[in-house]
Tab-separated table of C-alpha atoms in Angstrom:
chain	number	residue	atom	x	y	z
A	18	UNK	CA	-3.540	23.893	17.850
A	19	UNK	CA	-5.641	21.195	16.556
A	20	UNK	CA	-6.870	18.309	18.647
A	21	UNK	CA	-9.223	16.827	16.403
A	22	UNK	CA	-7.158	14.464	14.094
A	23	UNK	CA	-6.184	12.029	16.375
A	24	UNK	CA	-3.931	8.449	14.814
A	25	UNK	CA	-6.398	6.348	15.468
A	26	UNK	CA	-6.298	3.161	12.448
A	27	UNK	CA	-2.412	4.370	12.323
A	28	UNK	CA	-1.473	0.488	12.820
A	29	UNK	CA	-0.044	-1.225	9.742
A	30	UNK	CA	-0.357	-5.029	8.856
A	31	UNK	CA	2.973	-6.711	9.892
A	32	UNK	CA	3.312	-4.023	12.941
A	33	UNK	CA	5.251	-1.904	10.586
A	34	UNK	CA	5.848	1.483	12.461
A	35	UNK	CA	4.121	4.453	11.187
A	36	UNK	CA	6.424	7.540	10.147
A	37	UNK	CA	5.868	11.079	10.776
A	38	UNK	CA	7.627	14.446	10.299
A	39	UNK	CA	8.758	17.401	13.035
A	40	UNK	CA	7.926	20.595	12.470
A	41	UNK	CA	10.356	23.417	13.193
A	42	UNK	CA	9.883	24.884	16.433
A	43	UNK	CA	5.414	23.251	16.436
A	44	UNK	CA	5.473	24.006	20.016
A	45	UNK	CA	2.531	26.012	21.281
A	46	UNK	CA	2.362	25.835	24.888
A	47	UNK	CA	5.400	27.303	26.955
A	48	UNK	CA	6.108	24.563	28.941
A	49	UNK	CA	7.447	25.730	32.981
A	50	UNK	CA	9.521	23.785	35.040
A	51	UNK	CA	7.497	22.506	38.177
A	52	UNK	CA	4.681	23.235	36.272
A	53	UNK	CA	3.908	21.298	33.114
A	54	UNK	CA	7.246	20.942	32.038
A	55	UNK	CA	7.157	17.103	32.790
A	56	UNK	CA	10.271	15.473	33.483
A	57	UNK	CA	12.125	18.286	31.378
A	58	UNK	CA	14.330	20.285	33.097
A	59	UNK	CA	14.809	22.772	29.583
A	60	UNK	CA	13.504	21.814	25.978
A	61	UNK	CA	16.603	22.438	23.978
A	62	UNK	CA	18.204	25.228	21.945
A	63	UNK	CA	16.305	24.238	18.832
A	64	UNK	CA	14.396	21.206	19.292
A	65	UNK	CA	11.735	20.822	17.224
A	66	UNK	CA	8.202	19.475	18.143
A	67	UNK	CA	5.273	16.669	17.293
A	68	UNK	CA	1.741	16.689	18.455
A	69	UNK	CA	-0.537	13.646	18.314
A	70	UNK	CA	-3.736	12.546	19.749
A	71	UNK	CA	-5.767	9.322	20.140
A	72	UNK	CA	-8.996	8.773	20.958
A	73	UNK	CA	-9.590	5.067	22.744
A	74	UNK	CA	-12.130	2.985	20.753
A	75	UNK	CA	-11.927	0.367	23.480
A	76	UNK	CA	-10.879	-0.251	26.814
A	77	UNK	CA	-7.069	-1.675	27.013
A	78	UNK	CA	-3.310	-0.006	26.575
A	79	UNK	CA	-1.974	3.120	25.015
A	80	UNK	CA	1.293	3.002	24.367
A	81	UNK	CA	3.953	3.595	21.692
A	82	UNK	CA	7.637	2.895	21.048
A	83	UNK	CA	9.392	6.311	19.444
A	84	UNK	CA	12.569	6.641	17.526
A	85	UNK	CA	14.007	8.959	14.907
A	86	UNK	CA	13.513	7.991	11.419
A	87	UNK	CA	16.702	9.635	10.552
A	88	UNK	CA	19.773	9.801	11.833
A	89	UNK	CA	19.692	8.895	16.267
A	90	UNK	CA	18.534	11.861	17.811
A	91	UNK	CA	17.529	12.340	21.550
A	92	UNK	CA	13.736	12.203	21.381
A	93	UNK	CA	11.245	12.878	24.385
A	94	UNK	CA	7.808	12.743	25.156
A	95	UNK	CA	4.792	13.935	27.821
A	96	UNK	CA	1.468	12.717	27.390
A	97	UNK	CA	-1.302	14.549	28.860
A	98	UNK	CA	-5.117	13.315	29.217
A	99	UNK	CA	-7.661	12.239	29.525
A	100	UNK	CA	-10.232	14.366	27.956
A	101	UNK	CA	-13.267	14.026	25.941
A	102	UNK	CA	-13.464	13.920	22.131
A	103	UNK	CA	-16.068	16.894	23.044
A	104	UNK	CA	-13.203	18.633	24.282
A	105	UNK	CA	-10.616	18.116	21.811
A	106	UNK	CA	-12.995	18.977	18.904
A	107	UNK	CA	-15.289	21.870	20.122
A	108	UNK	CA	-13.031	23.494	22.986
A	109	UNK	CA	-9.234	23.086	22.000
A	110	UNK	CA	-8.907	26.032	24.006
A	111	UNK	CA	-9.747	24.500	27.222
A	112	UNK	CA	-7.206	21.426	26.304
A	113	UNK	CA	-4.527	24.128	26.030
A	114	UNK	CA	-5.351	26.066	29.344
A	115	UNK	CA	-5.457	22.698	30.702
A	116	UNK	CA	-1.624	21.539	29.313
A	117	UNK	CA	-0.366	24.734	30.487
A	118	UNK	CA	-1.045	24.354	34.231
A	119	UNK	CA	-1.124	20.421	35.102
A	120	UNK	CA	1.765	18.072	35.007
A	121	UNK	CA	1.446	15.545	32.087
A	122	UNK	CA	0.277	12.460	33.405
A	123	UNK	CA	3.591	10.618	31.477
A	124	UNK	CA	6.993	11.969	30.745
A	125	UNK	CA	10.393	10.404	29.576
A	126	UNK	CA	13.717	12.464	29.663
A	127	UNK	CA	16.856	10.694	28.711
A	128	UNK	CA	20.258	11.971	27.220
A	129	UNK	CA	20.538	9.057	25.090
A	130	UNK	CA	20.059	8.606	21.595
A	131	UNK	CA	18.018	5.321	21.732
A	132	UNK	CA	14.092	4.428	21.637
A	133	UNK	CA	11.787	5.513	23.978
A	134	UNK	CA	8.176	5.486	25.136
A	135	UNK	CA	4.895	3.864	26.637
A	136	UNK	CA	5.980	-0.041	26.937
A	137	UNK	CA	5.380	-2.602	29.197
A	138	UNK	CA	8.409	-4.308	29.098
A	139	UNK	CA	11.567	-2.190	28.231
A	140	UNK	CA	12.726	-3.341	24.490
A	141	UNK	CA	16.077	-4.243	24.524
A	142	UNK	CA	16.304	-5.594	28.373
A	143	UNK	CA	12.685	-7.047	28.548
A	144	UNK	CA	12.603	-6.152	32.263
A	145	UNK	CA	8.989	-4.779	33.629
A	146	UNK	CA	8.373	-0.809	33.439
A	147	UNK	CA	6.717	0.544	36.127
A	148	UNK	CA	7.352	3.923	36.864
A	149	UNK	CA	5.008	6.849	35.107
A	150	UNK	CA	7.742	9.257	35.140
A	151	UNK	CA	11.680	9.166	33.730
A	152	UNK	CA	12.620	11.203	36.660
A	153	UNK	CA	12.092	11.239	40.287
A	154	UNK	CA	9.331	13.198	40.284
A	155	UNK	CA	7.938	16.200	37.627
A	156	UNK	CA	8.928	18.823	40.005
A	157	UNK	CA	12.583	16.892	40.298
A	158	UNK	CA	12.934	16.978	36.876
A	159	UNK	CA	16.088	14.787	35.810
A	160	UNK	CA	17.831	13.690	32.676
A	161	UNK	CA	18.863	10.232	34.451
A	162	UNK	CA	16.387	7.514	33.264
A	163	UNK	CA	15.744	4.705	30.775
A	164	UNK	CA	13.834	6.595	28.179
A	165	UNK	CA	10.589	4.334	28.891
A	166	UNK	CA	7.783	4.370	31.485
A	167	UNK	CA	4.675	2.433	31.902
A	168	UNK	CA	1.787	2.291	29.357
A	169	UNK	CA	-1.655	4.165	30.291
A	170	UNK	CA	-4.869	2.153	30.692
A	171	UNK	CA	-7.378	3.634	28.671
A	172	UNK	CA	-11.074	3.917	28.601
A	173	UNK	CA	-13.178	3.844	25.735
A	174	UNK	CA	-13.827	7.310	24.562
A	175	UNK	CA	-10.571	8.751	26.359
A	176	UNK	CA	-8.570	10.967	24.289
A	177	UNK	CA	-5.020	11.935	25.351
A	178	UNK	CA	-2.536	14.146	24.121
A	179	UNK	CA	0.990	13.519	22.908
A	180	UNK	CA	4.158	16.493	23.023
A	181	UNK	CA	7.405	14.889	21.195
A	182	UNK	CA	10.772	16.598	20.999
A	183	UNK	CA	13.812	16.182	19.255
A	184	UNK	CA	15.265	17.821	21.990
A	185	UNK	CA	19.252	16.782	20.015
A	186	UNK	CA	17.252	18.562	17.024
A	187	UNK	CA	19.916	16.479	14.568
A	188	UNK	CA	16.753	14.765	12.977
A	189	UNK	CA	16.820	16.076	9.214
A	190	UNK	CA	14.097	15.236	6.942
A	191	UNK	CA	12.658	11.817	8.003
A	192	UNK	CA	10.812	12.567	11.434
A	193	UNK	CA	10.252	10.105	13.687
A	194	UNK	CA	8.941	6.415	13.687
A	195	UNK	CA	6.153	5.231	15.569
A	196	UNK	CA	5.792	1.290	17.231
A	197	UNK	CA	2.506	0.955	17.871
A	198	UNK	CA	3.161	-2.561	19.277
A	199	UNK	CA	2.484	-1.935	22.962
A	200	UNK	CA	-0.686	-0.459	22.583
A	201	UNK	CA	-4.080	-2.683	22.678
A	202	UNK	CA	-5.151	-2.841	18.801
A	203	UNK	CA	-8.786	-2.422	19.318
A	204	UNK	CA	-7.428	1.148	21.704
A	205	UNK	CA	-6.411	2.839	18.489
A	206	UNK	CA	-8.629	1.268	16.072
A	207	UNK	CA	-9.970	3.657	13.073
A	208	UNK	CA	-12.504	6.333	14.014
A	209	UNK	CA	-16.071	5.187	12.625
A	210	UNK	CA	-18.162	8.123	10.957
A	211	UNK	CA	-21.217	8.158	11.418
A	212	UNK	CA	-24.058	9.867	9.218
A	213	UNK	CA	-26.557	12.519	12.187
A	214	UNK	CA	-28.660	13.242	9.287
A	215	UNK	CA	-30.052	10.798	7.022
A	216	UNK	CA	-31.824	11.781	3.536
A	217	UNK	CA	-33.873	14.052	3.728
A	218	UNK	CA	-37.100	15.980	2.057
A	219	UNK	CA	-36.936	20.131	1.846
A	220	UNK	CA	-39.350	22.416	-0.100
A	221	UNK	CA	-37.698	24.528	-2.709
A	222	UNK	CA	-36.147	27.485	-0.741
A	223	UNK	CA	-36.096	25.435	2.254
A	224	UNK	CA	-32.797	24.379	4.131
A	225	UNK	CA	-31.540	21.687	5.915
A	226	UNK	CA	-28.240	20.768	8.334
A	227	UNK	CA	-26.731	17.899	7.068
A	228	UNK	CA	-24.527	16.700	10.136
A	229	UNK	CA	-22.115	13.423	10.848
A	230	UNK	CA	-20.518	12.576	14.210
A	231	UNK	CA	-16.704	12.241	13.609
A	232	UNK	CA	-13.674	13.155	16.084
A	233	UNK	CA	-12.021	14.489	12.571
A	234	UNK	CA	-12.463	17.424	11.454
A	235	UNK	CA	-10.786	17.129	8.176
A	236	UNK	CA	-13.809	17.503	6.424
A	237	UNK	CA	-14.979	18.352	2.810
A	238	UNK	CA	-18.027	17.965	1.388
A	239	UNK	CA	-19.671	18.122	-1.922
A	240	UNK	CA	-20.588	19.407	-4.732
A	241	UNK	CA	-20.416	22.866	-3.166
A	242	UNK	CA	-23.721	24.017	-4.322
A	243	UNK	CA	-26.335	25.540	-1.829
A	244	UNK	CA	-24.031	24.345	1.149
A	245	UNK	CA	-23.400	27.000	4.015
A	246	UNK	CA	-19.647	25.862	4.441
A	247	UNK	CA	-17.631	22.811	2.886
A	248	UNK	CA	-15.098	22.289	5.442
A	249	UNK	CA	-17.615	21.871	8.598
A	250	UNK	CA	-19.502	18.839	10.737
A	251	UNK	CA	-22.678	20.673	9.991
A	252	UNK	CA	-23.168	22.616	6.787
A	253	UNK	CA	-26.813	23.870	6.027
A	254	UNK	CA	-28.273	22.637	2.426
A	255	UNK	CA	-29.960	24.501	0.634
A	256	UNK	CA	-30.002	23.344	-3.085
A	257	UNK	CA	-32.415	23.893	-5.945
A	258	UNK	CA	-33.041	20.299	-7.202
A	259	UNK	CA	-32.258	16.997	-5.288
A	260	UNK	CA	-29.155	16.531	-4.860
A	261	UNK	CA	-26.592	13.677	-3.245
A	262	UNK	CA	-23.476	15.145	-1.251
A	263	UNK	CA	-20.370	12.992	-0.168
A	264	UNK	CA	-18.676	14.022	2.858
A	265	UNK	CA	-14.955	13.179	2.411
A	266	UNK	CA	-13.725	12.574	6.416
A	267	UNK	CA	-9.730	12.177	5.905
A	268	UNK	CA	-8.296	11.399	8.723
A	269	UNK	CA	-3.745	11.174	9.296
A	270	UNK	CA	-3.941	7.560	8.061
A	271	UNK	CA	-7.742	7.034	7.424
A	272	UNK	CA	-10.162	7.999	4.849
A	273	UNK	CA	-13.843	7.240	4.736
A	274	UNK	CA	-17.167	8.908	2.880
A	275	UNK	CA	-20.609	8.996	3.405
A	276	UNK	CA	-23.391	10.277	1.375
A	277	UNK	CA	-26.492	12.446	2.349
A	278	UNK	CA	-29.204	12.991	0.059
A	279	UNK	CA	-31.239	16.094	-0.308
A	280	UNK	CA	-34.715	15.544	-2.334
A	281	UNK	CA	-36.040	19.045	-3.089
A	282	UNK	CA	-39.914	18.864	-3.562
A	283	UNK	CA	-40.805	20.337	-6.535
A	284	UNK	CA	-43.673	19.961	-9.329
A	285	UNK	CA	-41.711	19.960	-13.081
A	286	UNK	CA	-44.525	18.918	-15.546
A	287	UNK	CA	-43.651	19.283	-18.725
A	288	UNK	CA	-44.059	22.499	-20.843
A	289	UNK	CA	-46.173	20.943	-23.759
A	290	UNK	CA	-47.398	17.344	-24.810
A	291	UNK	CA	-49.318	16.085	-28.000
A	292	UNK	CA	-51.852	13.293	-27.923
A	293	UNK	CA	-53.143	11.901	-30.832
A	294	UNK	CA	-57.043	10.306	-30.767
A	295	UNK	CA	-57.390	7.485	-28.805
A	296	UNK	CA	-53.731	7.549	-27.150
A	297	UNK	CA	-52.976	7.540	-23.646
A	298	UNK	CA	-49.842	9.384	-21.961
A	299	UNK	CA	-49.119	9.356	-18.475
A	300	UNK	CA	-48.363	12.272	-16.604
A	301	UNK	CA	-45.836	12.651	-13.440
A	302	UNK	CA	-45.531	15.710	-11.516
A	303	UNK	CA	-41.907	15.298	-10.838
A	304	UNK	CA	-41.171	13.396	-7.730
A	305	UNK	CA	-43.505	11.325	-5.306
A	306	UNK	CA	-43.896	12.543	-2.191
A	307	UNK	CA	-44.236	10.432	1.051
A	308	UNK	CA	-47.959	11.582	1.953
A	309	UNK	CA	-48.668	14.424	-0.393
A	310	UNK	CA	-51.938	14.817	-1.647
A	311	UNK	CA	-52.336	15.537	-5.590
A	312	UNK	CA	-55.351	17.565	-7.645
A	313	UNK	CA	-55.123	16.994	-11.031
A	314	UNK	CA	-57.690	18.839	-12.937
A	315	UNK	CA	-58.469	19.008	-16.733
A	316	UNK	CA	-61.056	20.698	-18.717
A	317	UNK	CA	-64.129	19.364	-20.574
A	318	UNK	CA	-62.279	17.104	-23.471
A	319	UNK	CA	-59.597	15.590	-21.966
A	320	UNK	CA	-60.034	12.259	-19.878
A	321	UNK	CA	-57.866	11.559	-17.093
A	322	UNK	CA	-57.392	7.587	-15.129
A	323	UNK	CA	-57.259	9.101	-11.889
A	324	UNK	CA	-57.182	12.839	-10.332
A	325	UNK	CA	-55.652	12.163	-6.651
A	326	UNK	CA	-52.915	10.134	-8.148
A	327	UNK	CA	-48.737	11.141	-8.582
A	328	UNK	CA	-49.019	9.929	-12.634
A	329	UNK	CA	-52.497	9.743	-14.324
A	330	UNK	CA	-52.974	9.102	-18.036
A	331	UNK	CA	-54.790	11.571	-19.951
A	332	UNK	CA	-56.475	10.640	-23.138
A	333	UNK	CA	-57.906	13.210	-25.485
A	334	UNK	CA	-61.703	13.075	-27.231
A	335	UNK	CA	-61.993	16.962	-28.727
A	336	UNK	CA	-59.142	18.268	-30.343
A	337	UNK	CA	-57.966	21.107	-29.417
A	338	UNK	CA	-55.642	23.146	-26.667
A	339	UNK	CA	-56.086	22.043	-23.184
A	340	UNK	CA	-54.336	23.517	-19.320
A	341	UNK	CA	-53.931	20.507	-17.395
A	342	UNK	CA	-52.918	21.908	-13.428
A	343	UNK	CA	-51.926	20.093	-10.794
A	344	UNK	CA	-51.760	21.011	-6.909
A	345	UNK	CA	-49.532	19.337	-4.918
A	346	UNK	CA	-49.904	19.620	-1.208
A	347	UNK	CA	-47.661	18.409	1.617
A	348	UNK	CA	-47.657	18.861	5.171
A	349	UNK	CA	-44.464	21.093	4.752
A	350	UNK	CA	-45.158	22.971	1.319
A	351	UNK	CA	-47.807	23.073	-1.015
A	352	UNK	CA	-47.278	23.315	-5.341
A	353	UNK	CA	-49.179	24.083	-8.389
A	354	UNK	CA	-47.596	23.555	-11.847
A	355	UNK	CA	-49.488	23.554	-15.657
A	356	UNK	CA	-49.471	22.523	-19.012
A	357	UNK	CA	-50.516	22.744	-22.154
């Protein structure tokens, strides 16, 4: 099961629901009566199931309004939380063990075919909601209820976890629709990503982890070359020349990209230069490195502006065929390159 792609930035402009689709028989967890089963007293011949998480971004409600997409259907819901983004990401397994022996902290279980969910007020009849389960208790599960219970207060950082049924399992091909209204906006507000490991300087041969902090783990970075892994937080770079990679972080209904340069240290003089009598032309040892210390040195003949410098000119006063070298040392990696 995967946690780590909660709805967060799901909101549309105008409050227009979001829409998403059952999968046939996406249960997971074996759900026990008097045990995590909610107010549930069985799940249905064939009812298909929905998993969703969000992760608060601020303090405030979580709630939702739910209602097949398709034709009416009898649709039901537990929510269980809170954990930790830490959680959901690195140790799903510990969120499942978790499901499957505590009581969701919300639960609805109607035999209608109407709207239900996390609300404040109840939709149609506008009276207040404040009961946490649509039953008497979880271990007196019942199907008498209103199909809504109270919304959760959330606290920044919180993530919870959302089981939806069709328990009627009539709904066809449209899923189910998704009212965001009673939730605090700024609760499920998109996900930022943030960049661990700005640009950074390797030696050729050398690697690096390039990292970004992200509750998503719909990841994919590139180009591909000299990465460990393209579909991780935390590939290792190892490329031959400097190179920029973009991290594509696509979320259910988010998509953002950062970049993370690489600049390889390396010493690319060129193979072979003329210079005529009296000309000047400058040198460069490739890139210029933050603190490196350069030793250009040139035989009898040739005149060079500066040896300690990233681009000296050279001028010529003897013809002939001349081996310029250059040694470029860093605290990380030293270089020597020639030419002619």
């Amino acid at each position: 099961m995967r946690f780590c792609n909660p709805l967060n930035g799901c909101i549309n402009e105008g409050g227009v629901p979001s829409q998403f689709v059952f999968r046939d028989g996406f249960k997971d967890v074996e759900l026990v009566e008097g045990v995590n089963s909610g107010c549930w007293e069985n799940e249905g011949e064939e009812a298909d199931f929905f998993w969703f998480t969000i992760e608060a971004q601020a303090n405030g409600r979580f709630g939702f309004i739910l209602e097949s997409a398709d034709v009416p259907s009898d649709i039901d819901f537990n929510v269980w939380g809170p954990f930790t983004s830490e959680q959901a990401c690195g140790n799903p397994e510990a969120v499942v063990r978790f499901i499957e022996n505590n009581q969701p902290i919300r639960s609805s279980w109607s035999p209608l075919e109407s709207r239900t969910g996390l609300a404040e007020r109840h939709p149609l009849f506008r009276y207040r909601i404040n009961d946490d389960f649509d039953c008497i208790t979880p271990n007196l599960p019942s199907p008498l209820g209103d199909d809504f219970v109270r919304p959760i207060n959330v606290q920044e950082g919180e993530v919870y976890v959302v089981l939806v049924n069709d328990f009627g399992d009539d709904i066809v091909g449209n899923g189910i629709s998704v009212d965001w209204s009673p939730s605090t906006p700024a609760v499920l507000a998109r996900i930022p990503v943030e960049v661990v490991t700005q640009n950074a300087e390797i030696c050729q041969g050398d690697s690096v982890r390039l990292e970004i902090s992200s509750s998503i783990d719909n990841i994919t970075w590139s180009p591909s070359d000299g990465l460990s892994c393209t579909n991780c937080l935390t590939p290792m770079a190892s490329p031959n020349e400097t190179t920029v990679y973009t991290a594509v972080v696509e979320g259910v209904c988010t998509m953002d990209t950062v970049k993370v340069e690489v600049k390889v240290r390396t010493i690319n003089l060129e193979q072979e230069i003329t210079v005529c009598a009296g000309e000047k032309v400058e040198l460069t040892a490739g890139n210029e490195f933050q603190g490196a210390t350069y030793q250009w040195i040139a035989p009898q003949g040739l005149i060079l502006s500066c040896t300690d410098c990233p681009n000296p000119t050279v001028e010529a006063n003897i013809p002939g065929v001349y081996t310029i070298t250059v040694n470029l040392q860093t605290e990380e990696c030293p270089a020597t390159d020639q030419l002619s």
